[in-house]
Short mmCIF file of N, CA and C in Angstrom, two decimals:
data_model
loop_
_atom_site.label_atom_id
_atom_site.label_comp_id
_atom_site.label_asym_id
_atom_site.label_seq_id
_atom_site.Cartn_x
_atom_site.Cartn_y
_atom_site.Cartn_z
N MET A 1 142.53 -122.38 125.91
CA MET A 1 142.50 -121.40 126.59
C MET A 1 142.14 -122.06 128.00
N SER A 2 141.60 -122.77 128.24
CA SER A 2 141.54 -122.94 129.75
C SER A 2 141.83 -123.28 130.71
N GLU A 3 143.54 -123.70 129.59
CA GLU A 3 145.31 -123.42 130.88
C GLU A 3 145.66 -122.48 130.85
N VAL A 4 144.94 -121.42 130.42
CA VAL A 4 145.25 -120.35 130.43
C VAL A 4 144.71 -119.49 131.33
N TYR A 5 143.45 -119.82 131.81
CA TYR A 5 142.46 -119.64 133.00
C TYR A 5 142.91 -120.29 134.45
N ALA A 6 143.39 -121.32 134.23
CA ALA A 6 143.80 -122.61 135.71
C ALA A 6 144.82 -121.91 135.75
N PHE A 7 145.66 -120.87 134.88
CA PHE A 7 147.04 -120.54 135.27
C PHE A 7 146.61 -119.37 136.52
N ILE A 8 146.05 -118.86 135.77
CA ILE A 8 145.34 -117.06 136.44
C ILE A 8 144.63 -117.71 137.35
N GLU A 9 143.68 -118.67 137.70
CA GLU A 9 143.62 -119.21 139.42
C GLU A 9 144.58 -119.41 139.93
N ALA A 10 145.49 -120.56 139.45
CA ALA A 10 146.28 -120.83 140.53
C ALA A 10 147.18 -119.47 140.95
N GLU A 11 147.76 -118.51 139.98
CA GLU A 11 148.50 -118.25 140.04
C GLU A 11 148.09 -116.52 141.31
N LYS A 12 146.52 -116.58 140.81
CA LYS A 12 146.05 -115.35 141.59
C LYS A 12 145.86 -115.12 142.96
N THR A 13 147.04 -115.65 144.16
CA THR A 13 147.23 -115.30 145.24
C THR A 13 148.55 -115.19 145.80
N THR A 14 149.15 -114.57 144.16
CA THR A 14 150.35 -113.70 144.08
C THR A 14 150.62 -113.36 143.51
N HIS A 15 149.52 -113.27 141.79
CA HIS A 15 149.93 -111.72 141.19
C HIS A 15 148.17 -111.24 141.18
N GLY A 16 148.08 -110.21 141.36
CA GLY A 16 146.84 -109.62 140.74
C GLY A 16 145.83 -110.42 139.30
N ILE A 17 145.19 -110.24 139.84
CA ILE A 17 144.34 -111.32 138.50
C ILE A 17 144.46 -109.68 137.00
N ALA A 18 143.79 -108.80 137.19
CA ALA A 18 144.53 -107.87 136.81
C ALA A 18 145.04 -107.97 135.86
N LEU A 19 146.18 -108.20 136.23
CA LEU A 19 148.15 -107.99 136.02
C LEU A 19 147.63 -109.22 135.06
N LEU A 20 147.70 -110.44 135.59
CA LEU A 20 147.62 -111.72 134.62
C LEU A 20 147.38 -111.06 133.67
N CYS A 21 145.63 -111.22 133.39
CA CYS A 21 144.58 -111.36 132.35
C CYS A 21 145.59 -110.00 131.16
N ARG A 22 146.59 -108.95 131.70
CA ARG A 22 147.02 -108.14 131.06
C ARG A 22 148.46 -108.67 130.55
N LEU A 23 148.94 -109.68 131.31
CA LEU A 23 150.48 -110.25 131.07
C LEU A 23 149.73 -111.39 129.38
N LEU A 24 149.12 -111.75 129.74
CA LEU A 24 148.80 -113.04 129.14
C LEU A 24 147.55 -112.58 128.61
N LYS A 25 147.23 -111.65 127.87
CA LYS A 25 146.37 -110.77 126.78
C LYS A 25 145.10 -111.71 126.40
N VAL A 26 144.25 -111.73 127.88
CA VAL A 26 142.89 -112.62 128.09
C VAL A 26 142.71 -111.56 128.64
N ALA A 27 140.58 -111.07 128.06
CA ALA A 27 140.14 -110.87 128.57
C ALA A 27 139.91 -110.85 129.99
N ARG A 28 139.86 -110.10 131.60
CA ARG A 28 138.69 -109.65 132.74
C ARG A 28 138.02 -110.76 132.94
N SER A 29 136.54 -110.66 131.72
CA SER A 29 135.33 -110.49 131.83
C SER A 29 135.21 -112.13 131.43
N SER A 30 136.41 -112.52 130.23
CA SER A 30 136.26 -114.49 129.79
C SER A 30 136.95 -114.73 131.28
N PHE A 31 137.61 -115.16 132.29
CA PHE A 31 138.54 -115.58 132.92
C PHE A 31 137.10 -115.79 134.00
N TYR A 32 136.62 -114.29 134.70
CA TYR A 32 135.24 -114.73 135.74
C TYR A 32 133.79 -115.82 134.93
N ALA A 33 134.17 -115.11 133.67
CA ALA A 33 133.26 -115.75 132.92
C ALA A 33 133.44 -117.63 133.39
N TRP A 34 135.14 -117.87 132.86
CA TRP A 34 135.46 -118.92 133.09
C TRP A 34 135.12 -119.59 134.19
N LEU A 35 134.90 -118.82 136.09
CA LEU A 35 135.24 -119.32 136.57
C LEU A 35 134.35 -119.51 137.10
N ALA A 36 133.16 -118.57 136.32
CA ALA A 36 131.70 -118.98 136.81
C ALA A 36 130.50 -119.91 136.58
N GLY A 37 131.66 -121.06 135.26
CA GLY A 37 130.96 -122.25 134.51
C GLY A 37 131.75 -123.41 135.46
N GLU A 38 133.12 -123.01 135.76
CA GLU A 38 132.98 -124.06 136.53
C GLU A 38 132.36 -125.63 136.94
N GLU A 39 131.44 -124.72 138.47
CA GLU A 39 129.91 -125.99 138.67
C GLU A 39 129.58 -126.16 137.70
N ALA A 40 129.54 -125.73 135.79
CA ALA A 40 128.73 -126.21 135.43
C ALA A 40 129.68 -128.20 134.43
N ARG A 41 130.57 -127.03 134.80
CA ARG A 41 131.83 -128.43 133.90
C ARG A 41 132.01 -129.64 135.14
N VAL A 42 131.57 -128.71 135.96
CA VAL A 42 132.27 -130.69 136.76
C VAL A 42 130.81 -131.13 137.10
N ALA A 43 129.42 -130.61 136.94
CA ALA A 43 128.23 -131.40 137.29
C ALA A 43 128.11 -132.37 135.67
N ARG A 44 129.20 -131.97 134.21
CA ARG A 44 128.83 -132.13 133.10
C ARG A 44 130.11 -133.47 132.98
N ARG A 45 130.94 -133.38 133.90
CA ARG A 45 131.93 -134.50 133.69
C ARG A 45 131.42 -135.94 134.66
N ALA A 46 130.41 -134.98 135.79
CA ALA A 46 130.11 -136.19 136.88
C ALA A 46 129.03 -137.17 135.50
N ALA A 47 127.83 -136.38 135.05
CA ALA A 47 127.34 -136.98 134.04
C ALA A 47 127.32 -137.61 133.01
N ASP A 48 128.97 -136.90 132.89
CA ASP A 48 129.40 -137.91 131.59
C ASP A 48 129.77 -139.75 132.52
N ASP A 49 130.28 -139.47 132.92
CA ASP A 49 131.00 -140.27 133.69
C ASP A 49 129.67 -140.77 134.40
N ALA A 50 129.10 -140.62 134.58
CA ALA A 50 127.43 -141.55 134.98
C ALA A 50 127.04 -142.14 133.51
N LEU A 51 127.21 -141.29 132.36
CA LEU A 51 126.57 -142.26 131.22
C LEU A 51 128.18 -143.42 130.74
N ALA A 52 128.91 -142.78 130.49
CA ALA A 52 129.92 -144.01 130.46
C ALA A 52 130.54 -145.16 131.39
N HIS A 53 129.87 -145.13 132.39
CA HIS A 53 129.45 -146.50 133.50
C HIS A 53 128.44 -146.69 132.62
N GLU A 54 126.96 -146.66 131.82
CA GLU A 54 126.11 -147.12 131.36
C GLU A 54 126.01 -147.98 130.32
N ILE A 55 127.51 -147.17 129.60
CA ILE A 55 127.80 -147.37 127.99
C ILE A 55 128.81 -148.58 128.06
N THR A 56 129.24 -149.00 129.31
CA THR A 56 130.92 -149.79 129.80
C THR A 56 129.35 -151.31 129.88
N VAL A 57 128.41 -150.96 130.75
CA VAL A 57 127.49 -152.10 131.42
C VAL A 57 127.34 -152.39 129.79
N LEU A 58 126.25 -151.84 128.89
CA LEU A 58 126.19 -152.14 127.83
C LEU A 58 127.11 -152.99 126.58
N HIS A 59 128.37 -152.67 126.88
CA HIS A 59 129.65 -153.34 125.62
C HIS A 59 129.55 -154.46 126.57
N ILE A 60 129.88 -154.12 127.88
CA ILE A 60 130.32 -155.77 128.11
C ILE A 60 128.87 -156.71 128.14
N ALA A 61 128.18 -156.56 127.96
CA ALA A 61 127.13 -157.22 127.97
C ALA A 61 127.27 -157.36 126.70
N SER A 62 127.23 -157.02 125.47
CA SER A 62 127.70 -157.22 124.28
C SER A 62 128.80 -157.96 123.69
N ARG A 63 128.91 -158.66 125.00
CA ARG A 63 130.34 -159.09 124.83
C ARG A 63 132.01 -158.69 123.82
N CYS A 64 131.41 -157.46 124.41
CA CYS A 64 132.17 -156.00 124.06
C CYS A 64 132.33 -156.09 122.18
N THR A 65 131.39 -155.92 121.66
CA THR A 65 131.48 -156.19 119.86
C THR A 65 130.88 -154.94 119.64
N TYR A 66 129.30 -154.71 120.49
CA TYR A 66 128.15 -153.13 119.70
C TYR A 66 129.59 -151.65 120.05
N GLY A 67 129.29 -150.76 118.80
CA GLY A 67 129.88 -149.63 118.80
C GLY A 67 128.15 -148.33 118.99
N VAL A 68 129.28 -147.61 118.66
CA VAL A 68 128.86 -146.52 118.54
C VAL A 68 126.94 -146.39 118.20
N PRO A 69 126.63 -146.81 117.33
CA PRO A 69 125.08 -147.17 116.89
C PRO A 69 124.18 -147.67 117.23
N ARG A 70 125.66 -149.03 117.29
CA ARG A 70 124.15 -149.87 118.39
C ARG A 70 123.99 -149.47 119.91
N ILE A 71 125.08 -148.86 120.51
CA ILE A 71 124.78 -148.52 121.53
C ILE A 71 123.83 -147.67 122.41
N HIS A 72 123.92 -146.14 121.15
CA HIS A 72 122.93 -145.08 120.90
C HIS A 72 121.95 -146.27 121.22
N ALA A 73 121.23 -147.02 120.38
CA ALA A 73 120.10 -147.44 120.00
C ALA A 73 119.31 -148.61 121.14
N GLU A 74 120.74 -148.72 121.91
CA GLU A 74 120.13 -149.26 123.14
C GLU A 74 120.34 -148.43 124.36
N LEU A 75 120.79 -147.49 124.08
CA LEU A 75 119.94 -146.68 125.39
C LEU A 75 118.72 -145.90 125.05
N ARG A 76 118.52 -145.53 123.55
CA ARG A 76 117.58 -145.35 123.15
C ARG A 76 116.22 -145.57 123.91
N ARG A 77 116.51 -147.17 123.46
CA ARG A 77 115.56 -148.34 123.63
C ARG A 77 115.24 -148.47 125.75
N LEU A 78 116.88 -147.75 126.07
CA LEU A 78 116.20 -147.80 127.54
C LEU A 78 115.70 -146.42 128.08
N ASP A 79 114.79 -146.11 127.10
CA ASP A 79 114.60 -144.34 126.97
C ASP A 79 115.98 -143.50 127.77
N ARG A 80 116.66 -144.11 127.32
CA ARG A 80 117.93 -142.67 127.85
C ARG A 80 117.73 -141.99 126.75
N ARG A 81 117.39 -140.78 126.63
CA ARG A 81 117.80 -139.69 125.63
C ARG A 81 119.27 -139.22 125.02
N VAL A 82 119.96 -139.44 124.62
CA VAL A 82 121.10 -139.13 124.60
C VAL A 82 121.77 -138.52 123.39
N ASN A 83 122.74 -137.82 122.89
CA ASN A 83 123.35 -138.08 121.39
C ASN A 83 123.99 -138.63 121.42
N ARG A 84 123.67 -138.91 119.87
CA ARG A 84 124.85 -140.17 119.53
C ARG A 84 126.20 -139.62 119.44
N LYS A 85 126.46 -138.41 119.38
CA LYS A 85 128.01 -137.38 118.78
C LYS A 85 128.67 -138.21 120.15
N ARG A 86 127.91 -137.70 121.47
CA ARG A 86 127.92 -137.79 122.65
C ARG A 86 128.44 -139.38 123.20
N VAL A 87 127.46 -139.83 122.62
CA VAL A 87 128.09 -141.76 122.62
C VAL A 87 129.55 -141.63 122.47
N GLU A 88 129.12 -140.79 120.89
CA GLU A 88 131.09 -141.29 120.19
C GLU A 88 132.01 -141.07 120.78
N ARG A 89 131.31 -138.89 121.38
CA ARG A 89 132.71 -138.42 122.09
C ARG A 89 133.07 -139.44 123.48
N ILE A 90 132.39 -139.80 123.93
CA ILE A 90 132.77 -141.10 125.14
C ILE A 90 133.44 -141.83 125.36
N MET A 91 133.04 -142.83 124.24
CA MET A 91 133.71 -143.24 124.04
C MET A 91 135.12 -143.66 123.66
N ARG A 92 135.11 -143.19 122.66
CA ARG A 92 136.05 -142.25 122.38
C ARG A 92 137.17 -141.99 123.33
N GLU A 93 136.67 -140.97 123.70
CA GLU A 93 137.83 -140.79 125.12
C GLU A 93 138.03 -141.91 125.65
N ARG A 94 137.23 -142.69 126.17
CA ARG A 94 137.22 -143.73 127.66
C ARG A 94 137.60 -145.83 126.59
N GLU A 95 137.80 -144.72 125.03
CA GLU A 95 138.76 -145.73 124.32
C GLU A 95 138.24 -147.30 124.66
N ILE A 96 136.59 -147.09 124.38
CA ILE A 96 135.45 -148.09 123.94
C ILE A 96 135.25 -148.49 122.84
N ALA A 97 135.88 -149.63 121.98
CA ALA A 97 135.61 -149.47 120.35
C ALA A 97 134.45 -150.87 120.79
N GLY A 98 133.73 -151.04 119.63
CA GLY A 98 132.88 -152.22 118.68
C GLY A 98 134.10 -153.30 117.82
N VAL A 99 133.55 -154.29 117.59
CA VAL A 99 133.96 -154.90 116.45
C VAL A 99 133.33 -154.85 115.52
N THR A 100 134.90 -154.65 113.99
CA THR A 100 133.63 -154.32 113.05
C THR A 100 133.56 -156.48 112.75
N ARG A 101 133.45 -155.86 111.44
CA ARG A 101 133.38 -157.08 110.69
C ARG A 101 133.97 -156.69 109.38
N ARG A 102 134.93 -158.32 109.72
CA ARG A 102 136.03 -158.15 107.55
C ARG A 102 135.30 -157.56 106.94
N LYS A 103 136.20 -157.11 106.26
CA LYS A 103 135.60 -156.92 104.73
C LYS A 103 135.32 -157.73 103.98
N ARG A 104 134.08 -157.29 102.43
CA ARG A 104 134.23 -158.23 102.13
C ARG A 104 135.37 -158.66 100.98
N ARG A 105 135.56 -159.53 100.43
CA ARG A 105 136.36 -160.29 99.54
C ARG A 105 136.17 -160.22 97.96
N SER A 106 135.99 -159.91 96.84
CA SER A 106 135.94 -160.62 95.90
C SER A 106 135.85 -162.32 95.73
N LEU A 107 135.38 -162.18 94.87
CA LEU A 107 135.12 -163.82 94.88
C LEU A 107 136.12 -164.13 93.88
N THR A 108 136.20 -163.38 92.82
CA THR A 108 136.86 -163.68 91.74
C THR A 108 138.09 -162.91 91.38
N ARG A 109 139.63 -163.17 91.39
CA ARG A 109 140.66 -162.47 91.53
C ARG A 109 141.28 -163.06 89.99
N PRO A 110 142.12 -161.82 89.48
CA PRO A 110 142.59 -162.26 88.08
C PRO A 110 143.87 -162.86 88.60
N ALA A 111 144.58 -163.61 87.73
CA ALA A 111 145.85 -164.81 87.65
C ALA A 111 146.66 -163.47 87.94
N LYS A 112 147.68 -163.34 88.38
CA LYS A 112 148.94 -162.64 88.21
C LYS A 112 149.38 -162.44 86.75
N ARG A 113 149.48 -163.63 85.75
CA ARG A 113 150.22 -164.19 84.65
C ARG A 113 149.18 -163.65 83.58
N ALA A 114 147.80 -163.22 84.06
CA ALA A 114 146.34 -163.10 83.11
C ALA A 114 146.65 -162.54 81.84
N VAL A 115 147.38 -162.54 81.34
CA VAL A 115 147.12 -162.00 79.64
C VAL A 115 145.90 -161.33 79.33
N PRO A 116 145.11 -160.13 78.58
CA PRO A 116 143.83 -159.16 79.07
C PRO A 116 143.76 -159.53 77.49
N ALA A 117 142.45 -160.23 77.27
CA ALA A 117 141.82 -159.92 75.67
C ALA A 117 141.67 -159.05 75.18
N ALA A 118 140.99 -159.38 73.76
CA ALA A 118 142.35 -158.38 72.65
C ALA A 118 141.11 -157.71 72.71
N ASP A 119 141.01 -157.11 72.33
CA ASP A 119 139.94 -155.74 72.10
C ASP A 119 139.44 -155.93 70.41
N LEU A 120 138.64 -156.68 69.65
CA LEU A 120 138.50 -157.29 67.82
C LEU A 120 137.48 -156.41 67.95
N ILE A 121 136.80 -155.43 68.57
CA ILE A 121 135.89 -154.35 67.67
C ILE A 121 136.38 -152.35 68.05
N GLY A 122 137.92 -152.81 68.51
CA GLY A 122 137.98 -151.42 68.78
C GLY A 122 137.32 -150.28 69.42
N ARG A 123 136.53 -150.48 70.32
CA ARG A 123 136.34 -149.64 71.33
C ARG A 123 135.33 -149.20 70.06
N ASP A 124 134.45 -149.38 69.04
CA ASP A 124 133.23 -148.84 68.63
C ASP A 124 131.91 -149.76 68.45
N PHE A 125 131.41 -149.28 69.40
CA PHE A 125 130.51 -150.13 69.72
C PHE A 125 128.91 -149.69 68.50
N THR A 126 129.29 -149.17 67.61
CA THR A 126 128.01 -148.72 66.23
C THR A 126 127.51 -150.11 65.46
N ALA A 127 127.08 -150.41 65.48
CA ALA A 127 126.79 -151.60 63.96
C ALA A 127 125.74 -150.70 62.95
N ASP A 128 126.38 -151.96 61.75
CA ASP A 128 125.83 -151.03 60.73
C ASP A 128 123.99 -151.77 60.90
N ALA A 129 124.07 -153.34 61.52
CA ALA A 129 122.83 -153.57 61.58
C ALA A 129 122.45 -154.09 62.63
N PRO A 130 121.52 -155.56 63.01
CA PRO A 130 121.69 -155.87 64.40
C PRO A 130 121.87 -157.02 64.36
N GLY A 131 122.77 -157.47 65.11
CA GLY A 131 123.22 -158.82 65.58
C GLY A 131 124.65 -158.94 64.91
N THR A 132 125.43 -157.40 65.25
CA THR A 132 126.04 -157.88 64.03
C THR A 132 127.62 -157.90 64.84
N LYS A 133 127.47 -157.04 65.98
CA LYS A 133 128.41 -156.54 67.04
C LYS A 133 127.55 -157.83 67.83
N LEU A 134 127.77 -158.25 68.49
CA LEU A 134 127.68 -158.33 70.31
C LEU A 134 128.64 -158.43 71.34
N VAL A 135 129.04 -157.68 71.54
CA VAL A 135 129.56 -157.62 73.30
C VAL A 135 128.65 -158.29 74.33
N GLY A 136 128.83 -158.08 75.36
CA GLY A 136 128.68 -158.65 76.97
C GLY A 136 130.24 -158.87 78.21
N ASP A 137 128.75 -158.39 79.50
CA ASP A 137 130.25 -158.41 79.87
C ASP A 137 129.20 -159.17 81.68
N PHE A 138 130.14 -160.53 81.67
CA PHE A 138 129.25 -161.45 82.29
C PHE A 138 130.05 -161.06 83.47
N THR A 139 130.51 -162.29 84.50
CA THR A 139 131.03 -162.89 85.49
C THR A 139 130.35 -164.60 85.54
N TYR A 140 128.71 -164.23 85.54
CA TYR A 140 128.40 -166.29 85.59
C TYR A 140 127.91 -165.87 85.04
N ILE A 141 126.92 -167.12 84.82
CA ILE A 141 125.86 -167.94 83.54
C ILE A 141 125.15 -168.30 84.79
N PRO A 142 123.79 -168.47 85.14
CA PRO A 142 123.05 -169.76 85.50
C PRO A 142 123.44 -170.85 84.69
N THR A 143 123.39 -171.77 85.06
CA THR A 143 123.22 -173.09 84.85
C THR A 143 122.40 -173.94 85.53
N ASP A 144 121.55 -174.97 84.38
CA ASP A 144 121.04 -176.27 85.21
C ASP A 144 122.44 -177.33 86.92
N GLU A 145 123.22 -176.81 86.43
CA GLU A 145 124.02 -177.59 87.39
C GLU A 145 124.44 -176.74 88.39
N GLY A 146 124.07 -175.59 88.21
CA GLY A 146 124.36 -174.62 89.80
C GLY A 146 125.61 -173.29 88.39
N TRP A 147 126.26 -172.34 89.90
CA TRP A 147 126.62 -171.58 88.64
C TRP A 147 127.70 -171.29 87.90
N LEU A 148 128.32 -171.19 86.58
CA LEU A 148 128.82 -171.23 85.67
C LEU A 148 129.79 -170.08 85.61
N TYR A 149 130.69 -170.09 86.64
CA TYR A 149 131.51 -168.66 86.83
C TYR A 149 132.49 -168.78 85.05
N VAL A 150 132.57 -167.68 85.09
CA VAL A 150 133.87 -167.30 83.43
C VAL A 150 134.60 -166.43 83.73
#
């Protein structure tokens, strides 16, 4: 919507504001409210640039590894009260990104040609007497020599 207001601002010397607002189907009061907020937008842009400089300094000091949570924590530690979402937005706009750790991989991988074990109890876990059906699910057992992986 601000592009429409910027267009009206640029063309107001050649055409009247009322005519432009009527043609573009926007309220004249909205245009004037947008025009009055220009000073606040400039101040916010300047504050964002100053914060972006601080974020860049902290990011470089961390050898370009810190992401949004750690940068926000560092800013809070430096008594700079700023919202985490604002830090996230500024870092995203300026393409400042932290390093993410590699995802953990499981230690056990099934063999490609492995045949699944037969279901000997037919998924019926009810027993007539204790000790007649013993089932378990484990991948390793502690032994005296170390872990025994099954």
